[in-house]
CSV table of C-alpha atoms in Angstrom, one decimal:
chain,number,residue,atom,x,y,z
A,135,MET,CA,-45.9,11.8,120.2
A,136,LEU,CA,-42.8,12.7,122.1
A,137,LEU,CA,-44.2,16.1,123.0
A,138,LEU,CA,-47.5,14.5,124.2
A,139,ALA,CA,-45.5,12.0,126.3
A,140,CYS,CA,-43.5,14.8,127.8
A,141,LEU,CA,-46.6,16.8,128.6
A,142,SER,CA,-48.2,13.8,130.2
A,143,LEU,CA,-45.1,13.3,132.3
A,144,VAL,CA,-45.2,16.9,133.4
A,145,ALA,CA,-48.9,16.6,134.3
A,146,ALA,CA,-48.2,13.4,136.2
A,147,THR,CA,-45.3,14.8,138.2
A,148,ALA,CA,-47.0,18.2,139.0
A,149,PRO,CA,-47.8,18.4,142.8
A,150,ALA,CA,-51.4,18.0,143.7
A,151,GLN,CA,-53.0,21.1,145.2
A,152,ALA,CA,-56.0,21.8,147.4
A,153,VAL,CA,-58.1,24.6,148.7
A,154,VAL,CA,-58.3,25.4,152.4
A,155,SER,CA,-61.4,27.3,153.5
A,156,GLY,CA,-63.1,28.5,156.7
A,157,ALA,CA,-64.4,31.5,158.5
A,158,VAL,CA,-63.3,33.8,161.3
A,159,VAL,CA,-65.9,35.2,163.6
A,160,ASN,CA,-66.0,37.2,166.9
A,161,ALA,CA,-67.6,36.2,170.2
A,162,SER,CA,-71.0,37.4,168.8
A,163,ASN,CA,-70.6,35.1,165.9
A,164,HIS,CA,-70.2,38.0,163.4
A,165,GLY,CA,-67.8,37.4,160.6
A,166,ILE,CA,-64.7,39.6,160.8
A,167,PRO,CA,-63.7,41.1,157.4
A,168,GLY,CA,-60.2,42.3,156.4
A,169,LEU,CA,-58.1,39.7,158.3
A,170,SER,CA,-55.1,38.2,156.8
A,171,VAL,CA,-55.0,34.4,156.6
A,172,TYR,CA,-51.9,32.4,155.8
A,173,LEU,CA,-50.9,28.8,155.7
A,174,VAL,CA,-47.4,28.2,156.9
A,175,HIS,CA,-45.1,25.3,156.7
A,176,SER,CA,-41.5,25.0,157.9
A,177,VAL,CA,-40.3,23.6,154.5
A,178,ALA,CA,-43.0,24.6,152.0
A,179,GLY,CA,-42.9,28.2,153.2
A,180,ARG,CA,-45.7,30.7,153.6
A,181,SER,CA,-48.8,31.0,151.4
A,182,SER,CA,-49.7,34.3,149.7
A,183,ARG,CA,-52.0,36.4,151.8
A,184,THR,CA,-55.7,35.7,151.8
A,185,ILE,CA,-58.1,38.3,153.1
A,186,THR,CA,-61.4,37.5,154.8
A,187,ASP,CA,-64.4,38.8,153.1
A,188,ASP,CA,-67.3,40.8,154.6
A,189,TYR,CA,-68.6,37.6,156.2
A,190,GLY,CA,-65.2,36.5,157.6
A,191,ARG,CA,-64.8,33.8,155.0
A,192,PHE,CA,-61.5,32.9,153.5
A,193,PHE,CA,-60.2,30.6,150.8
A,194,VAL,CA,-56.5,29.7,150.5
A,195,LYS,CA,-56.0,28.3,147.0
A,196,ASN,CA,-53.2,26.3,145.4
A,197,VAL,CA,-52.0,24.6,148.7
A,198,PRO,CA,-49.6,21.8,147.9
A,199,ILE,CA,-50.9,18.6,149.5
A,200,ARG,CA,-48.5,17.2,152.1
A,201,ASN,CA,-48.6,14.4,154.7
A,202,ASP,CA,-47.3,16.6,157.5
A,203,ARG,CA,-49.1,19.5,159.1
A,204,TYR,CA,-49.4,23.1,158.1
A,205,TYR,CA,-50.2,26.0,160.5
A,206,LEU,CA,-53.1,28.2,159.7
A,207,GLU,CA,-52.5,31.7,160.9
A,208,VAL,CA,-55.0,34.6,161.3
A,209,TRP,CA,-53.6,38.1,161.6
A,210,TRP,CA,-55.3,41.4,162.6
A,211,GLY,CA,-52.9,43.7,160.8
A,212,LYS,CA,-49.5,42.9,162.4
A,213,THR,CA,-51.0,41.1,165.4
A,214,LEU,CA,-51.2,37.3,165.4
A,215,MET,CA,-54.7,36.4,166.6
A,216,ALA,CA,-54.9,32.6,166.0
A,217,ARG,CA,-52.7,29.7,164.9
A,218,ARG,CA,-53.8,26.1,164.6
A,219,ALA,CA,-52.4,23.0,163.0
A,220,ILE,CA,-54.1,21.3,160.1
A,221,VAL,CA,-53.3,18.5,157.6
A,222,VAL,CA,-54.1,19.2,154.0
A,223,GLN,CA,-54.5,16.1,151.9
A,224,HIS,CA,-57.6,17.3,149.9
A,225,ASP,CA,-59.8,20.3,149.8
A,226,THR,CA,-60.3,21.1,153.5
A,227,ASN,CA,-62.8,23.3,155.5
A,228,VAL,CA,-61.3,24.2,158.9
A,229,GLY,CA,-64.7,25.4,160.1
A,230,THR,CA,-65.1,28.5,162.2
A,231,ILE,CA,-62.3,30.2,164.1
A,232,VAL,CA,-63.7,32.2,167.0
A,233,LEU,CA,-61.7,35.3,168.2
A,234,LYS,CA,-63.1,36.3,171.6
B,53,MET,CA,-37.2,36.3,122.1
B,54,THR,CA,-40.2,35.4,119.9
B,55,THR,CA,-40.3,35.0,116.2
B,56,PHE,CA,-42.0,38.3,115.9
B,57,ASP,CA,-39.2,40.0,117.8
B,58,VAL,CA,-36.7,38.4,115.4
B,59,VAL,CA,-38.6,39.5,112.3
B,60,ALA,CA,-39.1,43.1,113.7
B,61,MET,CA,-35.3,43.3,114.5
B,62,LEU,CA,-34.4,42.0,111.1
B,63,GLY,CA,-36.7,44.5,109.5
B,64,GLY,CA,-35.1,47.3,111.5
B,65,ILE,CA,-31.6,46.1,110.5
B,66,CYS,CA,-32.6,45.9,106.8
B,67,GLY,CA,-33.8,49.5,107.0
B,68,LEU,CA,-30.7,50.6,108.8
B,69,LEU,CA,-28.5,48.9,106.1
B,70,MET,CA,-30.4,50.6,103.3
B,71,VAL,CA,-30.1,54.0,104.9
B,72,VAL,CA,-26.4,53.7,105.8
B,73,GLY,CA,-25.7,51.9,102.4
B,74,GLY,CA,-27.5,54.7,100.5
B,75,MET,CA,-25.3,57.2,102.4
B,76,LEU,CA,-22.2,55.2,101.6
B,77,LEU,CA,-23.0,54.9,97.9
B,78,LEU,CA,-23.8,58.6,97.8
B,79,TYR,CA,-20.4,59.3,99.5
B,80,LYS,CA,-18.6,57.0,97.1
B,81,GLY,CA,-20.2,58.7,94.2
B,82,VAL,CA,-21.8,55.5,92.9
B,83,ILE,CA,-25.2,57.2,93.0
B,84,THR,CA,-25.7,60.9,92.9
B,85,LEU,CA,-28.6,63.1,93.7
B,86,SER,CA,-28.3,64.7,90.3
B,87,GLN,CA,-29.1,61.4,88.5
B,88,ALA,CA,-32.8,61.8,88.0
B,89,SER,CA,-34.6,58.9,86.4
B,90,LYS,CA,-37.2,59.6,83.7
B,91,GLU,CA,-39.3,56.9,85.1
B,92,GLU,CA,-40.4,57.0,88.8
B,93,ALA,CA,-37.5,55.4,90.7
B,94,VAL,CA,-39.5,54.6,93.9
B,95,SER,CA,-43.2,55.1,94.7
B,96,LEU,CA,-44.8,54.3,98.0
B,97,GLU,CA,-48.6,54.5,98.4
B,98,PHE,CA,-50.6,53.9,101.6
B,99,LYS,CA,-54.3,53.4,101.3
B,100,ASN,CA,-54.7,56.1,98.6
B,101,THR,CA,-54.0,58.8,101.2
B,102,LEU,CA,-50.3,59.0,101.4
B,103,LYS,CA,-48.1,58.8,98.3
B,104,VAL,CA,-44.4,59.3,98.2
B,105,SER,CA,-42.6,59.1,94.9
B,106,THR,CA,-39.2,60.2,93.8
B,107,HIS,CA,-37.1,60.3,90.6
B,108,TYR,CA,-33.9,60.0,92.5
B,109,PRO,CA,-32.7,56.5,93.3
B,110,ALA,CA,-30.6,57.7,96.2
B,111,ILE,CA,-33.6,59.3,97.9
B,112,GLY,CA,-35.6,56.1,97.1
B,113,LEU,CA,-33.1,54.0,99.1
B,114,PHE,CA,-33.6,56.4,102.1
B,115,VAL,CA,-37.3,56.3,101.8
B,116,VAL,CA,-37.5,52.5,101.6
B,117,GLY,CA,-35.0,52.1,104.4
B,118,LEU,CA,-36.8,54.5,106.7
B,119,ALA,CA,-40.1,52.7,105.9
B,120,PHE,CA,-38.5,49.5,107.2
B,121,ILE,CA,-37.2,51.2,110.4
B,122,ILE,CA,-40.5,52.9,111.2
B,123,THR,CA,-42.5,49.8,110.5
B,124,ALA,CA,-40.2,47.7,112.8
B,125,ILE,CA,-40.4,50.3,115.6
B,126,TRP,CA,-44.2,50.6,115.2
B,127,PHE,CA,-44.9,46.9,115.5
B,128,SER,CA,-42.5,46.3,118.3
B,129,ARG,CA,-43.6,49.2,120.5
B,130,SER,CA,-44.4,48.4,124.0
B,131,THR,CA,-48.1,47.8,124.8
B,132,ALA,CA,-47.6,47.6,128.5
B,133,TYR,CA,-49.4,50.2,130.7
B,134,GLN,CA,-48.1,51.6,133.9
B,135,PHE,CA,-50.0,53.9,136.2
B,136,LYS,CA,-49.1,55.5,139.4
B,137,ILE,CA,-52.0,55.5,141.9
B,138,VAL,CA,-51.9,58.1,144.6
B,139,GLY,CA,-54.4,58.9,147.4
B,140,HIS,CA,-54.8,59.4,151.1
B,141,VAL,CA,-56.7,57.2,153.5
B,142,LYS,CA,-58.4,59.2,156.3
B,143,GLY,CA,-59.4,57.9,159.8
B,144,LEU,CA,-56.5,55.4,160.3
B,145,GLU,CA,-56.4,53.8,163.7
B,146,SER,CA,-53.0,52.8,165.1
B,147,GLY,CA,-52.3,49.1,164.9
B,148,ASN,CA,-55.0,48.7,162.3
B,149,PRO,CA,-53.1,48.8,159.0
B,150,VAL,CA,-54.9,49.4,155.7
B,151,GLN,CA,-54.2,47.2,152.7
B,152,VAL,CA,-54.8,48.5,149.2
B,153,LEU,CA,-55.1,46.2,146.3
B,154,VAL,CA,-55.6,47.2,142.7
B,155,GLU,CA,-57.5,44.8,140.4
B,156,MET,CA,-57.9,44.8,136.7
B,157,PRO,CA,-61.3,43.4,135.5
B,158,ALA,CA,-61.0,40.9,132.7
B,159,SER,CA,-63.6,39.3,130.6
B,160,TRP,CA,-63.6,35.5,130.3
B,161,ASN,CA,-65.0,33.7,127.4
B,162,GLY,CA,-64.2,30.0,127.3
B,163,GLU,CA,-65.4,26.5,127.6
B,164,ALA,CA,-64.1,23.1,128.6
B,165,TYR,CA,-64.5,20.3,126.1
B,166,ASP,CA,-65.3,16.7,126.8
B,167,ASP,CA,-61.6,15.8,127.0
B,168,GLY,CA,-61.1,18.5,129.6
B,169,GLN,CA,-59.2,20.9,127.3
B,170,ILE,CA,-59.9,24.5,128.0
B,171,ILE,CA,-59.8,27.2,125.4
B,172,ALA,CA,-60.3,30.7,126.6
B,173,SER,CA,-59.7,34.2,125.4
B,174,VAL,CA,-59.2,36.8,128.1
B,175,THR,CA,-59.4,40.5,127.3
B,176,PRO,CA,-57.9,42.7,130.0
B,177,LYS,CA,-59.9,45.9,130.4
B,178,MET,CA,-57.5,48.7,131.1
B,179,ASP,CA,-60.2,51.4,131.0
B,180,ILE,CA,-61.3,50.8,134.6
B,181,LEU,CA,-59.2,49.7,137.5
B,182,VAL,CA,-60.7,48.7,140.8
B,183,VAL,CA,-58.9,49.8,144.0
B,184,ARG,CA,-59.8,47.7,147.1
B,185,VAL,CA,-59.3,49.3,150.4
B,186,ILE,CA,-59.2,46.8,153.2
B,187,ALA,CA,-58.8,47.2,156.9
B,188,PRO,CA,-59.5,44.6,159.6
B,189,GLY,CA,-63.0,44.9,161.1
B,190,TYR,CA,-64.1,47.3,158.3
B,191,GLN,CA,-66.3,46.6,155.4
B,192,GLU,CA,-64.2,46.5,152.3
B,193,ARG,CA,-64.4,49.5,149.9
B,194,LYS,CA,-64.1,49.1,146.2
B,195,ILE,CA,-63.3,52.2,144.2
B,196,PRO,CA,-63.4,52.1,140.4
B,197,ILE,CA,-61.1,54.6,138.7
B,198,GLU,CA,-61.1,55.4,135.0
B,199,THR,CA,-57.6,55.3,133.5
B,200,LYS,CA,-58.6,57.9,130.9
B,201,ASN,CA,-58.5,60.4,133.8
B,202,SER,CA,-54.8,59.8,134.4
B,203,ARG,CA,-52.5,62.8,134.1
B,204,LEU,CA,-48.9,62.0,133.0
B,205,GLY,CA,-49.6,58.3,134.0
B,206,GLU,CA,-50.8,59.3,137.5
B,207,LEU,CA,-54.3,58.4,138.8
B,208,SER,CA,-55.4,60.3,141.9
B,209,LEU,CA,-57.9,58.8,144.4
B,210,GLY,CA,-58.0,61.9,146.5
B,211,ASP,CA,-59.1,61.4,150.1
B,212,ILE,CA,-60.4,57.9,150.9
B,213,THR,CA,-62.6,57.1,153.9
B,214,LEU,CA,-62.7,53.5,155.1
B,215,GLY,CA,-65.9,51.5,154.8
B,216,THR,CA,-68.3,51.0,157.7
B,217,LYS,CA,-66.7,49.6,160.9
B,218,LEU,CA,-68.3,46.3,161.6
B,219,ILE,CA,-66.2,44.7,164.3
B,220,GLN,CA,-64.1,45.9,167.2
B,221,ARG,CA,-60.7,44.3,167.5
B,222,PRO,CA,-61.0,41.3,169.9
B,223,GLN,CA,-58.5,40.8,172.6
B,224,VAL,CA,-55.5,38.5,171.8
B,225,ASP,CA,-56.3,35.2,173.4
B,226,SER,CA,-53.1,33.1,173.9
B,227,SER,CA,-55.2,29.9,174.0
B,228,ASN,CA,-56.0,30.6,170.3
B,229,ILE,CA,-52.3,30.6,169.3
B,230,LEU,CA,-50.7,27.3,169.1
B,231,VAL,CA,-47.0,27.4,170.2
B,232,VAL,CA,-44.9,25.7,167.6
B,233,SER,CA,-41.4,24.2,167.9
B,234,ASP,CA,-41.0,24.2,164.1
B,235,SER,CA,-39.1,27.1,162.6
B,236,LEU,CA,-41.7,28.9,160.6
B,237,PRO,CA,-41.0,31.6,158.0
B,238,PRO,CA,-41.8,35.1,159.2
B,239,ILE,CA,-44.9,37.0,158.0
B,240,SER,CA,-42.5,39.2,156.0
B,241,ALA,CA,-41.3,36.2,154.0
B,242,GLN,CA,-42.1,36.1,150.3
B,243,SER,CA,-45.0,33.8,149.5
B,244,ALA,CA,-44.0,30.4,148.4
B,245,PHE,CA,-47.4,29.2,147.1
């Protein structure tokens, strides 16, 4: 019983997480593969790298839900191509990011 | 340390004590190699194929002790695999770094019950590894390699060409990059989530 109570307590105190998804395309609306996508937060830190697929889609998983904003960064190799602010309070689709 | 580790360690210690104790008793003259028993002192048999028997109790101690040690070592041997993967990517463009990821396919066989409990058995398949070669703007390449072809733990990919180039690199548009006042961790920072 005590073990079950402890497990319930751990489950209840575990931070809620969400998935952030979207797509990166060029000016011709073609998805760009192989880009590195991160979510960054001044306190929570940087997410693990997510790579866009052959259609430019990405899914950043296990994002801790917060009330303040994250920054979504898109990198072409070592070059920052885009950064935008988002708030993650549930599974979020940021839509299409266009790199012209 | 798991229960299994403790049992394996105790088995090894028992074996060591028997071997060292046998040597000590032999040294003290409590037992001698010349004392042959008319009956079989010790007899070990494994699946009707391997049979060791001795009429000398001193040798018997060694045999049983060694059996303990060998059994402990056998069951506690490392099952971890380690491979070194080498290769060369051709046709690199400057400023367009290539990322290489190695994945291990795993079979998944599980179900979620009505109460939400998940029971799954995962069997990692080490016979084939998948190397993903990724470069911005290029179609990803997936190269399966068979681990049975490793030589001294090294798997060679040879020369690798990138996949089809799909997109030219766009110009950096500063209007796409939000300037932030917050202190953000650098791209080299270790991932936090």
